[in-house]
mmCIF file of C-alpha atoms in Angstrom:
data_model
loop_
_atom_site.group_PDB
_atom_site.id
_atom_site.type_symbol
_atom_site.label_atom_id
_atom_site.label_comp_id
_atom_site.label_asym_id
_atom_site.label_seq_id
_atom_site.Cartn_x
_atom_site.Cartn_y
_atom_site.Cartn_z
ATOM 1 C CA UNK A 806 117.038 97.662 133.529
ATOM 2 C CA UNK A 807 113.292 98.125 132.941
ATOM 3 C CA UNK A 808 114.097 102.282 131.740
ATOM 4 C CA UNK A 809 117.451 101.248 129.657
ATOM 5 C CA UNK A 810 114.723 98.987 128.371
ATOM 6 C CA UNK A 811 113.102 101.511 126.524
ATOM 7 C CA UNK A 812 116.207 103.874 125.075
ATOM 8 C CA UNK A 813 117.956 100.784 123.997
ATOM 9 C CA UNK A 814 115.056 98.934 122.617
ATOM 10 C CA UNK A 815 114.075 101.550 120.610
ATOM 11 C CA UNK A 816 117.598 102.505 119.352
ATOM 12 C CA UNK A 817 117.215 98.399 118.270
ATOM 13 C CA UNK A 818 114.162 98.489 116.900
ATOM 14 C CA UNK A 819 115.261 101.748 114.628
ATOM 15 C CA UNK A 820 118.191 99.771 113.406
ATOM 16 C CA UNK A 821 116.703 96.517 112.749
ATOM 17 C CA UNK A 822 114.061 98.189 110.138
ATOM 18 C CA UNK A 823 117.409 99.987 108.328
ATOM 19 C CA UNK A 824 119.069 96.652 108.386
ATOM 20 C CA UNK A 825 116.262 94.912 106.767
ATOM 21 C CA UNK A 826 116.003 97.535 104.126
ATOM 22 C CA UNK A 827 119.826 97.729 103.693
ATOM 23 C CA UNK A 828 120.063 93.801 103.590
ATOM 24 C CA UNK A 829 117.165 94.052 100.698
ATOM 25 C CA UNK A 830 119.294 96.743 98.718
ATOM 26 C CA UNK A 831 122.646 94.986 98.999
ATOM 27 C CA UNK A 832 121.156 91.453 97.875
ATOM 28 C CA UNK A 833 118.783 93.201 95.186
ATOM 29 C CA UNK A 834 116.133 90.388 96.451
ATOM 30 C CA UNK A 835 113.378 91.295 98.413
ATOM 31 C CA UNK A 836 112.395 89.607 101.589
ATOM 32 C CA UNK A 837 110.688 86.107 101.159
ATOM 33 C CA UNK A 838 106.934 86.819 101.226
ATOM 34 C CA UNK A 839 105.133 87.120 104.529
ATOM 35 C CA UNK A 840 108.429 86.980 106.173
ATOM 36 C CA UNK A 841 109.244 90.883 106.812
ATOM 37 C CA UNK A 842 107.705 91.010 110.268
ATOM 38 C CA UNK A 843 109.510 88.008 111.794
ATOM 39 C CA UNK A 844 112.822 89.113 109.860
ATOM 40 C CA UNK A 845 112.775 92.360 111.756
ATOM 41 C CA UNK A 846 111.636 90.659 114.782
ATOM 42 C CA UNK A 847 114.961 88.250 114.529
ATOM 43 C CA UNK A 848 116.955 91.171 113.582
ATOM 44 C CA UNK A 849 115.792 93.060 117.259
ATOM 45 C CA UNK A 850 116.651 90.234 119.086
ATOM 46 C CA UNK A 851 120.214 88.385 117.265
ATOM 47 C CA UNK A 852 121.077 91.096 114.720
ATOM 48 C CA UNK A 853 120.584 88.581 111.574
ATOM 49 C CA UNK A 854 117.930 89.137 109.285
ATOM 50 C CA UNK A 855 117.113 86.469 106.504
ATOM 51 C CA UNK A 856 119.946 84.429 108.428
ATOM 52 C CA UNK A 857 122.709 86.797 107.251
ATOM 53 C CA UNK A 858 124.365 89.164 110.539
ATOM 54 C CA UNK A 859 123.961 92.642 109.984
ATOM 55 C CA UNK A 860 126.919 95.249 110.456
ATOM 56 C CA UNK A 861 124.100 97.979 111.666
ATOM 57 C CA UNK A 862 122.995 95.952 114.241
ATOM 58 C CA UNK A 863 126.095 94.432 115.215
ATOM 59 C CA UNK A 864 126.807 95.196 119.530
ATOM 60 C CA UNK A 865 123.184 97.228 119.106
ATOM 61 C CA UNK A 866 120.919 93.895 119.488
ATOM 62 C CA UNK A 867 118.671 92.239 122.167
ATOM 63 C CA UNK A 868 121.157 89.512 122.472
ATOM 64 C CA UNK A 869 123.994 91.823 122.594
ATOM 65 C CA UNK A 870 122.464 94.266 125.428
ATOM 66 C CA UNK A 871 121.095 91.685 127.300
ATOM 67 C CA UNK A 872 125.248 90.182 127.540
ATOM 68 C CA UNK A 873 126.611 93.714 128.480
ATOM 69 C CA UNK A 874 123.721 93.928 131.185
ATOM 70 C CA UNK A 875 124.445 90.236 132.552
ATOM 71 C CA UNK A 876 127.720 91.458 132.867
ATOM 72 C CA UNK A 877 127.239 94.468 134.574
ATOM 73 C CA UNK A 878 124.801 92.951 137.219
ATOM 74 C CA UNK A 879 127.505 90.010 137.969
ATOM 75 C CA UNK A 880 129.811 92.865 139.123
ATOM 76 C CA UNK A 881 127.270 94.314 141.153
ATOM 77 C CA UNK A 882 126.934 91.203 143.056
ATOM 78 C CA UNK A 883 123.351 90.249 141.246
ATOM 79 C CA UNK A 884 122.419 87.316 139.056
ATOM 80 C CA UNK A 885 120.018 88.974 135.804
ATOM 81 C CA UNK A 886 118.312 87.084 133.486
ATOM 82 C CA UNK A 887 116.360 89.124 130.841
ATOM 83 C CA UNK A 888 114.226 86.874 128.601
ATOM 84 C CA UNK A 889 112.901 88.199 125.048
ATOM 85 C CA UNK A 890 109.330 86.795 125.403
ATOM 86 C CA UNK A 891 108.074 87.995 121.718
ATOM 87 C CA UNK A 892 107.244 91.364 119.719
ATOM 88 C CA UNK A 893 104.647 92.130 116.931
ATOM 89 C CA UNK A 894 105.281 95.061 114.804
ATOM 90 C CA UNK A 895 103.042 96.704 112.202
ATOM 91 C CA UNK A 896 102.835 100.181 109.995
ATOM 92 C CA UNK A 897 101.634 103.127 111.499
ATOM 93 C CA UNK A 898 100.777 106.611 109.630
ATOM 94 C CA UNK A 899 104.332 107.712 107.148
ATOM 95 C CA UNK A 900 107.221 107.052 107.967
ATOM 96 C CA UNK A 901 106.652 105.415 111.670
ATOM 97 C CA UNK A 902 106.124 102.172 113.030
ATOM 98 C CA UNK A 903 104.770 100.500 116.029
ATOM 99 C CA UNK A 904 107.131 97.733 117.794
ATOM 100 C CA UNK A 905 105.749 96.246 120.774
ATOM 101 C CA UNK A 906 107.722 93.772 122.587
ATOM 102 C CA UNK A 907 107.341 92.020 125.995
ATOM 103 C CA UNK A 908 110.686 91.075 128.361
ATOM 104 C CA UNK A 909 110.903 88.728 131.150
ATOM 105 C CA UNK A 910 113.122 90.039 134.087
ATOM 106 C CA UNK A 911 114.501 88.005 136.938
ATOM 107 C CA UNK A 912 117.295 89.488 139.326
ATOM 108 C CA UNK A 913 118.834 87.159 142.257
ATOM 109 C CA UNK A 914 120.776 88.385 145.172
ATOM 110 C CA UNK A 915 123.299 85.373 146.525
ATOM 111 C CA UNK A 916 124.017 86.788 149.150
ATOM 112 C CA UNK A 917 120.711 87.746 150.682
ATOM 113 C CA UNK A 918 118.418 84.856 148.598
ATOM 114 C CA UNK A 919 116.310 87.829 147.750
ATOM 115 C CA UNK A 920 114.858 88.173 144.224
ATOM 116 C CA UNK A 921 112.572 90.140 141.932
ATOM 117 C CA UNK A 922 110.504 89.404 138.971
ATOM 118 C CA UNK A 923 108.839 91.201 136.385
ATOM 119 C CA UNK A 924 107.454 90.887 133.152
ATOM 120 C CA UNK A 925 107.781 94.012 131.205
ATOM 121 C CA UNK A 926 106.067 95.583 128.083
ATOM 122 C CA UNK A 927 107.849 98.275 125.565
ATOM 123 C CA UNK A 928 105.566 99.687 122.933
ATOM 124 C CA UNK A 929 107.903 101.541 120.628
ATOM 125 C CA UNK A 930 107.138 103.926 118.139
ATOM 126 C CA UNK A 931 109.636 103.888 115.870
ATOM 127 C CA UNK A 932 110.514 106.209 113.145
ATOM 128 C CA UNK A 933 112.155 105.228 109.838
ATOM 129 C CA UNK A 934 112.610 108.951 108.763
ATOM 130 C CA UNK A 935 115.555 108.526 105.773
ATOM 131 C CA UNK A 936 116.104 104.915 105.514
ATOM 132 C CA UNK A 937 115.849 104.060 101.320
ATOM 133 C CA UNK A 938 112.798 102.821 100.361
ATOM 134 C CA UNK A 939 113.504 99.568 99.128
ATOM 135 C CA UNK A 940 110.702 98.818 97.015
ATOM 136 C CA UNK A 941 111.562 101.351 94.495
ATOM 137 C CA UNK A 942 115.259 100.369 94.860
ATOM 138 C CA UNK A 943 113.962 96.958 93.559
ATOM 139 C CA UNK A 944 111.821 98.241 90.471
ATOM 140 C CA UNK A 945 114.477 100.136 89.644
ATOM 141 C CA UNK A 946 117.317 96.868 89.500
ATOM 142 C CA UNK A 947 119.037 99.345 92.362
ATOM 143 C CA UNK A 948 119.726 102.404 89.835
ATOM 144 C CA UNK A 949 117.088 104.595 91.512
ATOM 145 C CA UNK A 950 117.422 105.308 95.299
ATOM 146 C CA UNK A 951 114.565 107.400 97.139
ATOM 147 C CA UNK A 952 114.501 107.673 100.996
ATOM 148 C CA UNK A 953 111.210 107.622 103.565
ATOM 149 C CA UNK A 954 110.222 111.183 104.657
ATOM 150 C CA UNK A 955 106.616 112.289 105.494
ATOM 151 C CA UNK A 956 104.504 114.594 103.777
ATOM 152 C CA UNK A 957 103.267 117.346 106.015
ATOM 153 C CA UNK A 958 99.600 117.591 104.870
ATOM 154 C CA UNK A 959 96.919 114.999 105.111
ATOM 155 C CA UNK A 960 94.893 116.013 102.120
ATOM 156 C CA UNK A 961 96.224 116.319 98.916
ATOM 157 C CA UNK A 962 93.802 118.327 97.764
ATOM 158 C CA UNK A 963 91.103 120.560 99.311
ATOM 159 C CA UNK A 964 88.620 122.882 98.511
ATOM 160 C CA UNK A 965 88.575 125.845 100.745
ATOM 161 C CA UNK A 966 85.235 127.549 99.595
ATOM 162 C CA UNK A 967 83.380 128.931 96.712
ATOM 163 C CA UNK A 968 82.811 132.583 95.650
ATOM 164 C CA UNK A 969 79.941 134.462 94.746
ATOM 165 C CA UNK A 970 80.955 135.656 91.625
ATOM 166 C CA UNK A 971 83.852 134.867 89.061
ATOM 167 C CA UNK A 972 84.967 135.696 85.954
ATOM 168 C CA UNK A 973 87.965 134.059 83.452
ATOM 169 C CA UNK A 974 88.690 136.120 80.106
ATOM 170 C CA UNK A 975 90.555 132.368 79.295
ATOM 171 C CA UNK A 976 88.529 129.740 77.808
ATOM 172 C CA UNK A 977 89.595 126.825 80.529
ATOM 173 C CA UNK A 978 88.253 128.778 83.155
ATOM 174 C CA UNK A 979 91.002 128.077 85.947
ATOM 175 C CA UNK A 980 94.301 129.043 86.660
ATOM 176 C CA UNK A 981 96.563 128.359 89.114
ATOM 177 C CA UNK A 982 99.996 129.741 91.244
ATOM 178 C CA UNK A 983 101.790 129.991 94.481
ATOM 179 C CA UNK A 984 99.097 132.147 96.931
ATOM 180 C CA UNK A 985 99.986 135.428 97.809
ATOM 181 C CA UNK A 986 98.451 136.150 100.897
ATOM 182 C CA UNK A 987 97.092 139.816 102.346
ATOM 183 C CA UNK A 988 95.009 139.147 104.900
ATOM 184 C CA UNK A 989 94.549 143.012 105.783
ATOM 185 C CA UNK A 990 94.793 144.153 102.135
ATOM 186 C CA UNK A 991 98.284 145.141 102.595
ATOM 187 C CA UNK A 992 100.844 146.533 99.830
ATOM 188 C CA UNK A 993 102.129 144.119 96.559
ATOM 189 C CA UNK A 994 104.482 146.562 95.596
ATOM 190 C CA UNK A 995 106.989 144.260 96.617
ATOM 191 C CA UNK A 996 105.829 140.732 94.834
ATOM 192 C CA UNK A 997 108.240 139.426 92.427
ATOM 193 C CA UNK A 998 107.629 136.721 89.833
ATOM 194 C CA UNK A 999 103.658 137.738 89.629
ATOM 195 C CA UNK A 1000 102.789 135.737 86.519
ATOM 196 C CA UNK A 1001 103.270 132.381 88.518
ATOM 197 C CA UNK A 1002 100.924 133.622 91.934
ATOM 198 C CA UNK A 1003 97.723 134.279 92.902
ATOM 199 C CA UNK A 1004 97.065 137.166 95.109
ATOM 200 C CA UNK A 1005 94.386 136.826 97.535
ATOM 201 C CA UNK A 1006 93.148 139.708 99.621
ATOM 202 C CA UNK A 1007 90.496 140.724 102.454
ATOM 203 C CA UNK A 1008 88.884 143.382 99.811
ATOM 204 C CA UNK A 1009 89.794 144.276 96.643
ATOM 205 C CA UNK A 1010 87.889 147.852 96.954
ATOM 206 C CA UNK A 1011 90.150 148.453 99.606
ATOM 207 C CA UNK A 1012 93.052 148.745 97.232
ATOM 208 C CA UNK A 1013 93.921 152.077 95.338
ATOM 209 C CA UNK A 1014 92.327 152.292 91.910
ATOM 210 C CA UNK A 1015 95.603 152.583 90.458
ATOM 211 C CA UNK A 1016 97.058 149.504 92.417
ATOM 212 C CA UNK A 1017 93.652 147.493 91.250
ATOM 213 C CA UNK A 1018 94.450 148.747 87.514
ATOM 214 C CA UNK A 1019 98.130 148.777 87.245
ATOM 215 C CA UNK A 1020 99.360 145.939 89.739
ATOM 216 C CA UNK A 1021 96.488 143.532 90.197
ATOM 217 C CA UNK A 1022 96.817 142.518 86.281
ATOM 218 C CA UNK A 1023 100.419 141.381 86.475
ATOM 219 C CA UNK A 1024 98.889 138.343 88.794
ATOM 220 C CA UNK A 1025 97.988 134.968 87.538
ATOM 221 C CA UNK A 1026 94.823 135.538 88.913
ATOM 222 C CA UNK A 1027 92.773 137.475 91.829
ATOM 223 C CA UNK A 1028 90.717 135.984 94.987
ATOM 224 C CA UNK A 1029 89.190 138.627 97.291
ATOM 225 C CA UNK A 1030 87.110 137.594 100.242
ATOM 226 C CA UNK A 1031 84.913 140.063 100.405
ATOM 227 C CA UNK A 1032 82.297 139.618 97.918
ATOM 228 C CA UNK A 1033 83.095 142.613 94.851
ATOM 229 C CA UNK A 1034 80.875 141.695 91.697
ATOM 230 C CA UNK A 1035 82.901 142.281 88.636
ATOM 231 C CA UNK A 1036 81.110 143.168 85.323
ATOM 232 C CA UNK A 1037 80.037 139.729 83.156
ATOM 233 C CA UNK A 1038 82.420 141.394 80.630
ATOM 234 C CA UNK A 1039 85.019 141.820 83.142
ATOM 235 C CA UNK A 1040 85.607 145.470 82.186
ATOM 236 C CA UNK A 1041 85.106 147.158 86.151
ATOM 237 C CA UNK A 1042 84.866 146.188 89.825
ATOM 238 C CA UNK A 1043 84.002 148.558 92.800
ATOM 239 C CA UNK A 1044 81.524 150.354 90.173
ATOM 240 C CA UNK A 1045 84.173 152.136 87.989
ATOM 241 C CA UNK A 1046 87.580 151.114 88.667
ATOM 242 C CA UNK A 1047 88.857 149.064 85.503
ATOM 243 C CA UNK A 1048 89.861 145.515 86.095
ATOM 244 C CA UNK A 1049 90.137 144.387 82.127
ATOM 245 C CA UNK A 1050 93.442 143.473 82.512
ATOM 246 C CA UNK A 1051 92.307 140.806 85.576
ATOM 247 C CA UNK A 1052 92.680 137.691 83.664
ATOM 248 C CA UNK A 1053 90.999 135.296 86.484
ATOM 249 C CA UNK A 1054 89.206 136.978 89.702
ATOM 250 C CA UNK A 1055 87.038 134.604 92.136
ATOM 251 C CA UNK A 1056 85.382 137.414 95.059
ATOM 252 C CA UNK A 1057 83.594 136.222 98.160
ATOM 253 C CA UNK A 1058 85.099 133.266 98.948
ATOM 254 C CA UNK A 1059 84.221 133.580 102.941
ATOM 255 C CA UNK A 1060 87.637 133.532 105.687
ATOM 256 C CA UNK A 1061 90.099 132.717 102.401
ATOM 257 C CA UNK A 1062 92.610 134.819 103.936
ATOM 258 C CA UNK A 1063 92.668 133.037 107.128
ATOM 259 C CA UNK A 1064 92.268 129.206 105.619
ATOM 260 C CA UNK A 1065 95.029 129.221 102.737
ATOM 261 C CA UNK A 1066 98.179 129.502 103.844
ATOM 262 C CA UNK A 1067 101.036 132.092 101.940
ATOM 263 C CA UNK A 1068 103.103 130.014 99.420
ATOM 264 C CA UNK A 1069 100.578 127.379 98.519
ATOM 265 C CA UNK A 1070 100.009 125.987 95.171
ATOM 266 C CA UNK A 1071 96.217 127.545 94.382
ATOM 267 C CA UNK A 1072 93.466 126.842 92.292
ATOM 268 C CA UNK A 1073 91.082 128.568 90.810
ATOM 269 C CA UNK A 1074 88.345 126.697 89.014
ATOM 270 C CA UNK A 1075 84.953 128.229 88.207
ATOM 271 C CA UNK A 1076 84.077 129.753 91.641
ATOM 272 C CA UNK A 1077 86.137 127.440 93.606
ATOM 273 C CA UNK A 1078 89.002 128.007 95.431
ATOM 274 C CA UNK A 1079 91.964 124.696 95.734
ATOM 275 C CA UNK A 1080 94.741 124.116 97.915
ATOM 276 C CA UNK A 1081 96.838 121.941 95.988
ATOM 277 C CA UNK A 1082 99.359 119.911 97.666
ATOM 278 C CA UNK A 1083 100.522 116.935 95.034
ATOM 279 C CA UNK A 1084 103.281 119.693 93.355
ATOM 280 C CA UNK A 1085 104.931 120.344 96.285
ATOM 281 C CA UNK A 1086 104.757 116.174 97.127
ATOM 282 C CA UNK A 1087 105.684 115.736 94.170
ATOM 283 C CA UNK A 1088 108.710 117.553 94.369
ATOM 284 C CA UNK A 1089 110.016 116.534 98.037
ATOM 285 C CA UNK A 1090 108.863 112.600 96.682
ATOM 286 C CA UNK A 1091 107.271 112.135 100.634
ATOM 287 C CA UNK A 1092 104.868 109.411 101.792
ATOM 288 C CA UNK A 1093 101.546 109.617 102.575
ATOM 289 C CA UNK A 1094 99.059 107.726 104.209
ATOM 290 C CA UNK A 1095 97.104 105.735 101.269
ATOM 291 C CA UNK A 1096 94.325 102.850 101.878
ATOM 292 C CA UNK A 1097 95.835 100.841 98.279
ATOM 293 C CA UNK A 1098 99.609 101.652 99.404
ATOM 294 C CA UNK A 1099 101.991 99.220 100.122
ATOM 295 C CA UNK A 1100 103.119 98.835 103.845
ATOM 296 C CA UNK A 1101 106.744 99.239 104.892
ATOM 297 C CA UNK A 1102 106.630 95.308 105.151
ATOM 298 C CA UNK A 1103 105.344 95.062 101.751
ATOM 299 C CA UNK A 1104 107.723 97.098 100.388
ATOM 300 C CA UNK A 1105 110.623 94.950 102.098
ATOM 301 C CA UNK A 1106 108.485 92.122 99.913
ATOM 302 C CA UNK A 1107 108.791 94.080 96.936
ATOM 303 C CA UNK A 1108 104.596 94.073 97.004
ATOM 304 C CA UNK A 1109 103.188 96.575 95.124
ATOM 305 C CA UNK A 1110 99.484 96.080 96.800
ATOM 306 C CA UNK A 1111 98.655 96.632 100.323
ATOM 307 C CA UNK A 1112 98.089 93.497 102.085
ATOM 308 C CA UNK A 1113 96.643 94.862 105.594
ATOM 309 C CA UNK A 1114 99.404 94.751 107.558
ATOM 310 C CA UNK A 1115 98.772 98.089 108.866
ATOM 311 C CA UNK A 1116 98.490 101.527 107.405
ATOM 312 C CA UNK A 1117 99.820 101.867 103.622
ATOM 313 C CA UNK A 1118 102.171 104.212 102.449
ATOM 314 C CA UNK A 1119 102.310 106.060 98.912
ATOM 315 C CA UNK A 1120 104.895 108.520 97.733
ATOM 316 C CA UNK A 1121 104.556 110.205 94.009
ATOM 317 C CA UNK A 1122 106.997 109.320 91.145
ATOM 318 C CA UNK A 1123 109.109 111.925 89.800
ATOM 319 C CA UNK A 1124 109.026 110.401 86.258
ATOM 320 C CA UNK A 1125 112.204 112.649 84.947
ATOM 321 C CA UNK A 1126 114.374 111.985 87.995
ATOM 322 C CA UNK A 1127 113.926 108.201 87.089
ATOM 323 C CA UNK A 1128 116.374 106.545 84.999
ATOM 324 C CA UNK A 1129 115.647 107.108 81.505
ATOM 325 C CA UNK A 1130 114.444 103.377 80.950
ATOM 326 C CA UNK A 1131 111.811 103.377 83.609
ATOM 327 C CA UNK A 1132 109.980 106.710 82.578
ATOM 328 C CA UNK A 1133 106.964 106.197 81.363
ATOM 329 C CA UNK A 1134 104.496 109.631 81.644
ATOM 330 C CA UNK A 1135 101.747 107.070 80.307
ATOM 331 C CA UNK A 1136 101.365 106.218 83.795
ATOM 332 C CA UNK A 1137 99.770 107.496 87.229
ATOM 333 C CA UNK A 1138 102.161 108.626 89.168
ATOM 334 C CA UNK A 1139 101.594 107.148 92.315
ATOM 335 C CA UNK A 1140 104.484 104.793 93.167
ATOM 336 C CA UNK A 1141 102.960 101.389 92.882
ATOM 337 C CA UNK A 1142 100.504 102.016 90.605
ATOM 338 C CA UNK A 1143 102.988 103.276 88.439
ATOM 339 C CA UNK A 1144 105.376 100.113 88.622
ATOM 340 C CA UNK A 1145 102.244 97.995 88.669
ATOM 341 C CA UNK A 1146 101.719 99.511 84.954
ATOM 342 C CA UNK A 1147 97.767 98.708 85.526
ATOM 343 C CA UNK A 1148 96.259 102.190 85.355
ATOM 344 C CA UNK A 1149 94.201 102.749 82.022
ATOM 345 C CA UNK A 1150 91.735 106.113 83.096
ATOM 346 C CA UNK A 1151 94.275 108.729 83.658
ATOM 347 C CA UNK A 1152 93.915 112.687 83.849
ATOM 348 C CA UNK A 1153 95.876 115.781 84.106
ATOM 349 C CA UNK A 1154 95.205 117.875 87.614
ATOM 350 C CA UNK A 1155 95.253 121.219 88.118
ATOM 351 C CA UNK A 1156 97.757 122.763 89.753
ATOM 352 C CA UNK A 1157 99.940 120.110 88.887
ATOM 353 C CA UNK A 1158 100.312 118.919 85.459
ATOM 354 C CA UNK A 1159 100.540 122.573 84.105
ATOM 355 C CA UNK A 1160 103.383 122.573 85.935
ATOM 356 C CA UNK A 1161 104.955 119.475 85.306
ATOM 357 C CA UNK A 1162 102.961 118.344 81.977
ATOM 358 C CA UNK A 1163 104.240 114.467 82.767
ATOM 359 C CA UNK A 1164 102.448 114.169 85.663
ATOM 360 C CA UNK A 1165 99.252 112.392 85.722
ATOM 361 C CA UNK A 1166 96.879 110.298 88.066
ATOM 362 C CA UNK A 1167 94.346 107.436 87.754
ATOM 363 C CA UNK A 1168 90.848 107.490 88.136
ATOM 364 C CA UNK A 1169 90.808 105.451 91.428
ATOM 365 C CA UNK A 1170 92.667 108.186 93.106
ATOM 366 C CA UNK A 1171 91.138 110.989 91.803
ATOM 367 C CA UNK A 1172 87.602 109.113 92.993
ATOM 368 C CA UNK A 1173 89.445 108.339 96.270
ATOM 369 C CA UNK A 1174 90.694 111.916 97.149
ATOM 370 C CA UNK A 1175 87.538 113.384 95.692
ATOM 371 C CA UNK A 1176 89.693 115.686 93.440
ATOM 372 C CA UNK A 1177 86.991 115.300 90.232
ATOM 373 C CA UNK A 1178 87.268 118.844 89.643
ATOM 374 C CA UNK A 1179 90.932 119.074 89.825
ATOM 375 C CA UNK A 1180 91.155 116.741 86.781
ATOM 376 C CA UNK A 1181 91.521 117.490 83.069
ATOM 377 C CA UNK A 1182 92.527 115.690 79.417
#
């Protein structure tokens, strides 16, 4: 009993957080405030929550294993009595839970007067990978739908080092693109779609003076490890080989070819080098770990602050995927602040919003992600 304990309690505790959420969408309503813990809670052990029975927890609760379990025991000659002594639940890092229970166990022989006890403790973490977020269900009067998935960085933004020398023949000084990655200065002969990447390499003198002339140019911009001075004016590199047509070139930016991954939205800005991971989250709408973001519980609340109940979750908006009455590219676009409609100090970033020109964030989380040189009017 004690190890079907934990596969069926966590199969339970799975279901009872897509029941609440499901129970919020069908109603439109969101849980009664403060109530979400205790509604999952009751949902775990009786399969109602908010006093209503719930088809996806229907045979899959407490109440209902414990019966089948009774039952089973009986014909085994055993009396079982498995009490559900209490659980506390709380949000964990995107999209998981914790669900900690604590069971009561008492099994009686007839025959033999012999018995056991036990009390027993389950900590469950519990993912709710897919299940719809129901807080943007709600701002949306259910005609937006977006489900919980996890973003796979931390950081939204880091700065992976700064170069000796730069040089930008634009007047913005940064650029930005998908990082093309040649770790032991290997061929681009084979690069497509050049005018959206940034090609970074071990050593740019290692490169044919025709490849450095010809190819090099066609990139958004070039990042080469080894520190390679180019002219102020931007007219050669390696002494003599002409790198005019080199519209942005950061050099000696120290293990760049080992710390930025292939594929990742760069930045270049001044002498710095950016990974950028907001266009990419932007475009798979995943959660992330955020201190101001609304817990799961919260969110079942229809809260758009955090109020403590464990780590807080933040996903950003796709403003054009939204129906056309709730776009507003005013706004930040992280998720509650952008239904909260209380941001006034917003910027462009780079490596974002010159990609998607909508997209813009507030001050607080540009301050709280240290991305100040990310941001632009």
């Amino acid at each position: 009993m004690e190890h079907d304990l934990e596969r069926a309690g966590r199969i339970t505790a799975t279901r009872a957080f897509s029941a609440a959420a499901n129970h919020v969408a069908v109603n439109e309503t969101p849980l009664a405030e403060g109530t979400a813990e205790d509604e999952v809670i009751t949902g775990f052990r009786n399969g109602t929550i908010a006093g209503t029975e719930q088809l996806l927890l229907n045979e899959t609760s407490f109440d209902d294993w414990n019966d089948r379990v009774q039952s089973l025991t009986r014909d085994a000659g055993w009396d079982l009595d498995v009490r559900f002594v209490g659980a506390s639940t709380a949000s964990e890092e995107p999209v998981t839970v914790s669900f900690d229970a604590r069971f009561n166990l008492s099994l009686y022989h007839p025959p033999s007067r012999t018995s056991f006890e036990r009390t027993v403790d389950r900590n469950y973490t519990v993912s709710i990978m897919n299940v719809t977020d129901p807080l943007l269900f709600l701002e949306t009067d259910g005609q937006y739908a977006q489900v919980f998935t996890a973003c796979p960085t931390t950081e939204r933004a880091e700065k992976l080092g700064e170069g000796t020398d730069y040089h930008y023949d634009t007047g913005e000084s940064w650029t930005s693109g998908r990082s093309v990655v040649r770790p032991d200065n290997e061929d681009v002969d084979t690069v497509e779609d050049r005018d959206e990447k940034i090609l970074v390499v071990e050593d740019i003198c290692a490169f044919d003076e025709s490849t450095v002339e010809d190819e090099f140019p066609d990139f958004n911009g070039v990042i080469s490890e080894t520190e390679r001075p180019m002219e102020n004016d931007g007219s050669t590199v390696c002494d003599d080989v002409d790198s005019s047509g080199i519209d942005a070139y950061i050099s000696g930016v120290d293990t760049i070819t080992e710390t930025l991954p292939a594929d990742t939205m760069t930045v270049m800005t001044g002498e710095a080098t950016w990974r950028n991971n907001i266009l990419d989250e932007v475009g798979s709408t995943c959660y992330f770990a955020n201190d101001g973001g609304p817990t799961i519980f919260d969110r079942l609340e229809g809260k758009l602050s955090s109020s403590e109940r464990g780590t807080g979750w933040s996903a950003f908006v796709n403003i054009p995927d939204l129906p056309a009455a709730y776009q507003d590219t005013s706004r930040s676009a992280v998720d509650h602040v952008y239904f909260s409609d209380d941001s006034t100090d917003n910027s462009k970033i780079k490596g974002v919003s010159d990609h998607h020109e909508w997209f813009e964030l507030d001050q607080d989380h540009i301050d709280a992600w240290a991305i100040n040189d990310l941001a632009y009017d």
